[in-house]
Amino acid sequence: MRYDPAMRFDDRRVQVAAAVVLVAAVWLLWPSKISRVTNLESGGSNVIAFGDSLTAGVGAPAGEDYASRVSETIGVPILNAGVSGDTTEAALARLEDDVLSQSPRIVVVGLGGNDFLRRVDIATTEANLRRIVRESQQAGAMVVLLGFRFPSFGASYESMYERIAKEEGALLVDDLLDGILSNPSLRSDEIHPNAAGYAIMAERVSGPLRSLIEKADSRR
């Protein structure tokens, strides 16, 4: 069979069309995902980013963390409660002071990386994350859960985040670091983005968070 350039062009058109369909499908799913979020009628006041160094913005100048960029994009203040080095256990210990006592309306939870690095059993990580989600919800907040994919042969972190979000009524933004840490131009070191990397994280969070706020506002 001889090579035909037209066939290659057709293949590209098929790939582009498939990509467009995939993006459209993802956006069509957001309304149904948002409608299942617990506490859409939340009476809280603040949006709080709760997490570890990826929330604190390690690796980027002050004000270039993902939460600050999301705040600028959607025009909503976001309290940054990120602490570098936090495991899910350490974060759980400060949840009351840094989140529950701050009149939370939405809590964006980004944790799990330090559990992976310190080889914490994934069952423990999942139990701690569920407690953080549930206690935030008991305080009246909606929860946005940031998902990550870590290179583990014995445990599926991606499935863990999906399971928690589905079963606990949280909105999942999955695989947040996809393509970032594998690209030297987007990272400051092996485990942290640089300002450009955090900007991509912010893009991935901004749309879902804005949609959640709009939906919740319509319930007020």
Short mmCIF file of N, CA and C in Angstrom, two decimals, residues 85-153:
data_model
loop_
_atom_site.label_atom_id
_atom_site.label_comp_id
_atom_site.label_asym_id
_atom_site.label_seq_id
_atom_site.Cartn_x
_atom_site.Cartn_y
_atom_site.Cartn_z
N GLY A 85 4.88 20.88 53.35
CA GLY A 85 5.23 19.68 54.09
C GLY A 85 4.08 18.94 54.73
N ASP A 86 2.90 19.52 54.68
CA ASP A 86 1.75 18.90 55.35
C ASP A 86 1.38 17.56 54.73
N THR A 87 1.23 16.57 55.58
CA THR A 87 0.56 15.33 55.21
C THR A 87 -0.93 15.53 55.46
N THR A 88 -1.73 14.56 55.07
CA THR A 88 -3.16 14.65 55.38
C THR A 88 -3.39 14.64 56.89
N GLU A 89 -2.55 13.93 57.63
CA GLU A 89 -2.70 13.90 59.09
C GLU A 89 -2.40 15.26 59.70
N ALA A 90 -1.32 15.91 59.24
CA ALA A 90 -0.96 17.22 59.75
C ALA A 90 -2.03 18.25 59.39
N ALA A 91 -2.56 18.15 58.19
CA ALA A 91 -3.60 19.08 57.76
C ALA A 91 -4.86 18.89 58.59
N LEU A 92 -5.20 17.65 58.87
CA LEU A 92 -6.38 17.36 59.67
C LEU A 92 -6.26 17.99 61.05
N ALA A 93 -5.06 18.02 61.59
CA ALA A 93 -4.84 18.57 62.93
C ALA A 93 -5.07 20.08 62.98
N ARG A 94 -4.92 20.77 61.87
CA ARG A 94 -5.12 22.22 61.86
C ARG A 94 -6.40 22.64 61.14
N LEU A 95 -7.22 21.67 60.79
CA LEU A 95 -8.44 21.96 60.05
C LEU A 95 -9.36 22.93 60.79
N GLU A 96 -9.53 22.73 62.08
CA GLU A 96 -10.42 23.58 62.87
C GLU A 96 -9.99 25.04 62.81
N ASP A 97 -8.71 25.29 63.10
CA ASP A 97 -8.23 26.67 63.16
C ASP A 97 -8.17 27.34 61.80
N ASP A 98 -7.72 26.60 60.79
CA ASP A 98 -7.46 27.23 59.50
C ASP A 98 -8.64 27.20 58.53
N VAL A 99 -9.64 26.35 58.82
CA VAL A 99 -10.77 26.24 57.89
C VAL A 99 -12.12 26.37 58.60
N LEU A 100 -12.40 25.47 59.51
CA LEU A 100 -13.74 25.39 60.08
C LEU A 100 -14.14 26.65 60.84
N SER A 101 -13.16 27.32 61.44
CA SER A 101 -13.47 28.53 62.21
C SER A 101 -13.50 29.79 61.34
N GLN A 102 -13.30 29.63 60.03
CA GLN A 102 -13.19 30.79 59.13
C GLN A 102 -14.42 31.00 58.26
N SER A 103 -15.58 30.54 58.71
CA SER A 103 -16.83 30.66 57.95
C SER A 103 -16.64 30.20 56.50
N PRO A 104 -16.28 28.93 56.32
CA PRO A 104 -16.01 28.46 54.95
C PRO A 104 -17.27 28.29 54.12
N ARG A 105 -17.23 28.79 52.92
CA ARG A 105 -18.29 28.51 51.95
C ARG A 105 -17.84 27.41 51.00
N ILE A 106 -16.60 27.52 50.53
CA ILE A 106 -16.00 26.50 49.67
C ILE A 106 -14.60 26.21 50.18
N VAL A 107 -14.28 24.94 50.30
CA VAL A 107 -12.93 24.53 50.70
C VAL A 107 -12.33 23.75 49.54
N VAL A 108 -11.22 24.25 49.01
CA VAL A 108 -10.50 23.57 47.93
C VAL A 108 -9.38 22.76 48.58
N VAL A 109 -9.52 21.45 48.57
CA VAL A 109 -8.59 20.57 49.29
C VAL A 109 -7.57 19.99 48.31
N GLY A 110 -6.29 20.30 48.56
CA GLY A 110 -5.22 19.77 47.73
C GLY A 110 -4.15 19.11 48.58
N LEU A 111 -4.32 17.82 48.83
CA LEU A 111 -3.43 17.09 49.73
C LEU A 111 -3.17 15.68 49.20
N GLY A 112 -2.13 15.07 49.72
CA GLY A 112 -1.81 13.68 49.38
C GLY A 112 -0.40 13.47 48.90
N GLY A 113 0.23 14.52 48.37
CA GLY A 113 1.57 14.37 47.83
C GLY A 113 2.60 13.98 48.87
N ASN A 114 2.53 14.61 50.04
CA ASN A 114 3.50 14.29 51.09
C ASN A 114 3.24 12.91 51.70
N ASP A 115 1.99 12.49 51.70
CA ASP A 115 1.69 11.12 52.12
C ASP A 115 2.40 10.13 51.19
N PHE A 116 2.31 10.40 49.89
CA PHE A 116 2.97 9.53 48.92
C PHE A 116 4.48 9.53 49.11
N LEU A 117 5.08 10.73 49.25
CA LEU A 117 6.53 10.83 49.41
C LEU A 117 7.02 10.15 50.68
N ARG A 118 6.19 10.17 51.72
CA ARG A 118 6.58 9.57 53.00
C ARG A 118 6.07 8.14 53.15
N ARG A 119 5.51 7.62 52.07
CA ARG A 119 5.04 6.23 52.02
C ARG A 119 3.98 5.92 53.07
N VAL A 120 3.12 6.88 53.30
CA VAL A 120 1.96 6.65 54.17
C VAL A 120 1.03 5.69 53.44
N ASP A 121 0.50 4.73 54.14
CA ASP A 121 -0.42 3.78 53.54
C ASP A 121 -1.60 4.53 52.91
N ILE A 122 -1.96 4.16 51.69
CA ILE A 122 -3.00 4.90 50.98
C ILE A 122 -4.35 4.82 51.69
N ALA A 123 -4.58 3.75 52.43
CA ALA A 123 -5.84 3.64 53.18
C ALA A 123 -5.91 4.72 54.26
N THR A 124 -4.76 5.03 54.86
CA THR A 124 -4.71 6.10 55.87
C THR A 124 -4.93 7.45 55.21
N THR A 125 -4.30 7.64 54.07
CA THR A 125 -4.49 8.90 53.33
C THR A 125 -5.96 9.09 52.97
N GLU A 126 -6.59 8.05 52.49
CA GLU A 126 -8.00 8.15 52.11
C GLU A 126 -8.89 8.45 53.32
N ALA A 127 -8.62 7.78 54.44
CA ALA A 127 -9.42 8.02 55.64
C ALA A 127 -9.28 9.46 56.11
N ASN A 128 -8.06 10.00 56.07
CA ASN A 128 -7.85 11.39 56.49
C ASN A 128 -8.53 12.37 55.55
N LEU A 129 -8.43 12.12 54.25
CA LEU A 129 -9.07 13.01 53.29
C LEU A 129 -10.59 13.00 53.45
N ARG A 130 -11.14 11.82 53.69
CA ARG A 130 -12.59 11.75 53.91
C ARG A 130 -12.99 12.55 55.14
N ARG A 131 -12.20 12.48 56.20
CA ARG A 131 -12.51 13.26 57.41
C ARG A 131 -12.46 14.76 57.12
N ILE A 132 -11.45 15.17 56.35
CA ILE A 132 -11.34 16.59 56.01
C ILE A 132 -12.55 17.04 55.20
N VAL A 133 -12.95 16.23 54.23
CA VAL A 133 -14.12 16.56 53.41
C VAL A 133 -15.39 16.60 54.27
N ARG A 134 -15.60 15.57 55.08
CA ARG A 134 -16.82 15.48 55.87
C ARG A 134 -16.90 16.60 56.91
N GLU A 135 -15.80 16.88 57.59
CA GLU A 135 -15.84 17.92 58.62
C GLU A 135 -16.03 19.29 58.00
N SER A 136 -15.48 19.50 56.82
CA SER A 136 -15.72 20.76 56.11
C SER A 136 -17.20 20.89 55.74
N GLN A 137 -17.78 19.79 55.28
CA GLN A 137 -19.20 19.79 54.94
C GLN A 137 -20.08 19.98 56.16
N GLN A 138 -19.69 19.38 57.26
CA GLN A 138 -20.46 19.55 58.49
C GLN A 138 -20.44 20.99 58.97
N ALA A 139 -19.39 21.72 58.59
CA ALA A 139 -19.31 23.15 58.90
C ALA A 139 -20.09 23.98 57.89
N GLY A 140 -20.75 23.31 56.93
CA GLY A 140 -21.60 24.01 55.97
C GLY A 140 -20.95 24.32 54.64
N ALA A 141 -19.72 23.84 54.41
CA ALA A 141 -18.99 24.20 53.20
C ALA A 141 -19.17 23.21 52.07
N MET A 142 -19.07 23.71 50.85
CA MET A 142 -18.89 22.87 49.68
C MET A 142 -17.41 22.52 49.58
N VAL A 143 -17.10 21.38 49.00
CA VAL A 143 -15.71 20.95 48.88
C VAL A 143 -15.35 20.69 47.42
N VAL A 144 -14.23 21.28 47.02
CA VAL A 144 -13.61 20.97 45.74
C VAL A 144 -12.35 20.16 46.06
N LEU A 145 -12.27 18.96 45.51
CA LEU A 145 -11.14 18.07 45.78
C LEU A 145 -10.20 18.06 44.58
N LEU A 146 -8.94 18.39 44.82
CA LEU A 146 -7.94 18.36 43.76
C LEU A 146 -7.33 16.96 43.70
N GLY A 147 -7.35 16.37 42.52
CA GLY A 147 -6.83 15.02 42.36
C GLY A 147 -5.44 15.02 41.75
N PHE A 148 -4.65 14.03 42.12
CA PHE A 148 -3.29 13.90 41.62
C PHE A 148 -3.03 12.45 41.22
N ARG A 149 -2.10 12.28 40.30
CA ARG A 149 -1.69 10.94 39.87
C ARG A 149 -0.23 10.76 40.26
N PHE A 150 0.03 9.88 41.22
CA PHE A 150 1.39 9.63 41.66
C PHE A 150 1.87 8.28 41.13
N PRO A 151 3.16 8.16 40.83
CA PRO A 151 3.69 6.93 40.22
C PRO A 151 3.83 5.78 41.20
N SER A 152 2.73 5.18 41.55
CA SER A 152 2.73 4.07 42.49
C SER A 152 2.26 2.79 41.80
N PHE A 153 3.01 1.71 41.99
CA PHE A 153 2.62 0.43 41.40
C PHE A 153 1.60 -0.31 42.28
#
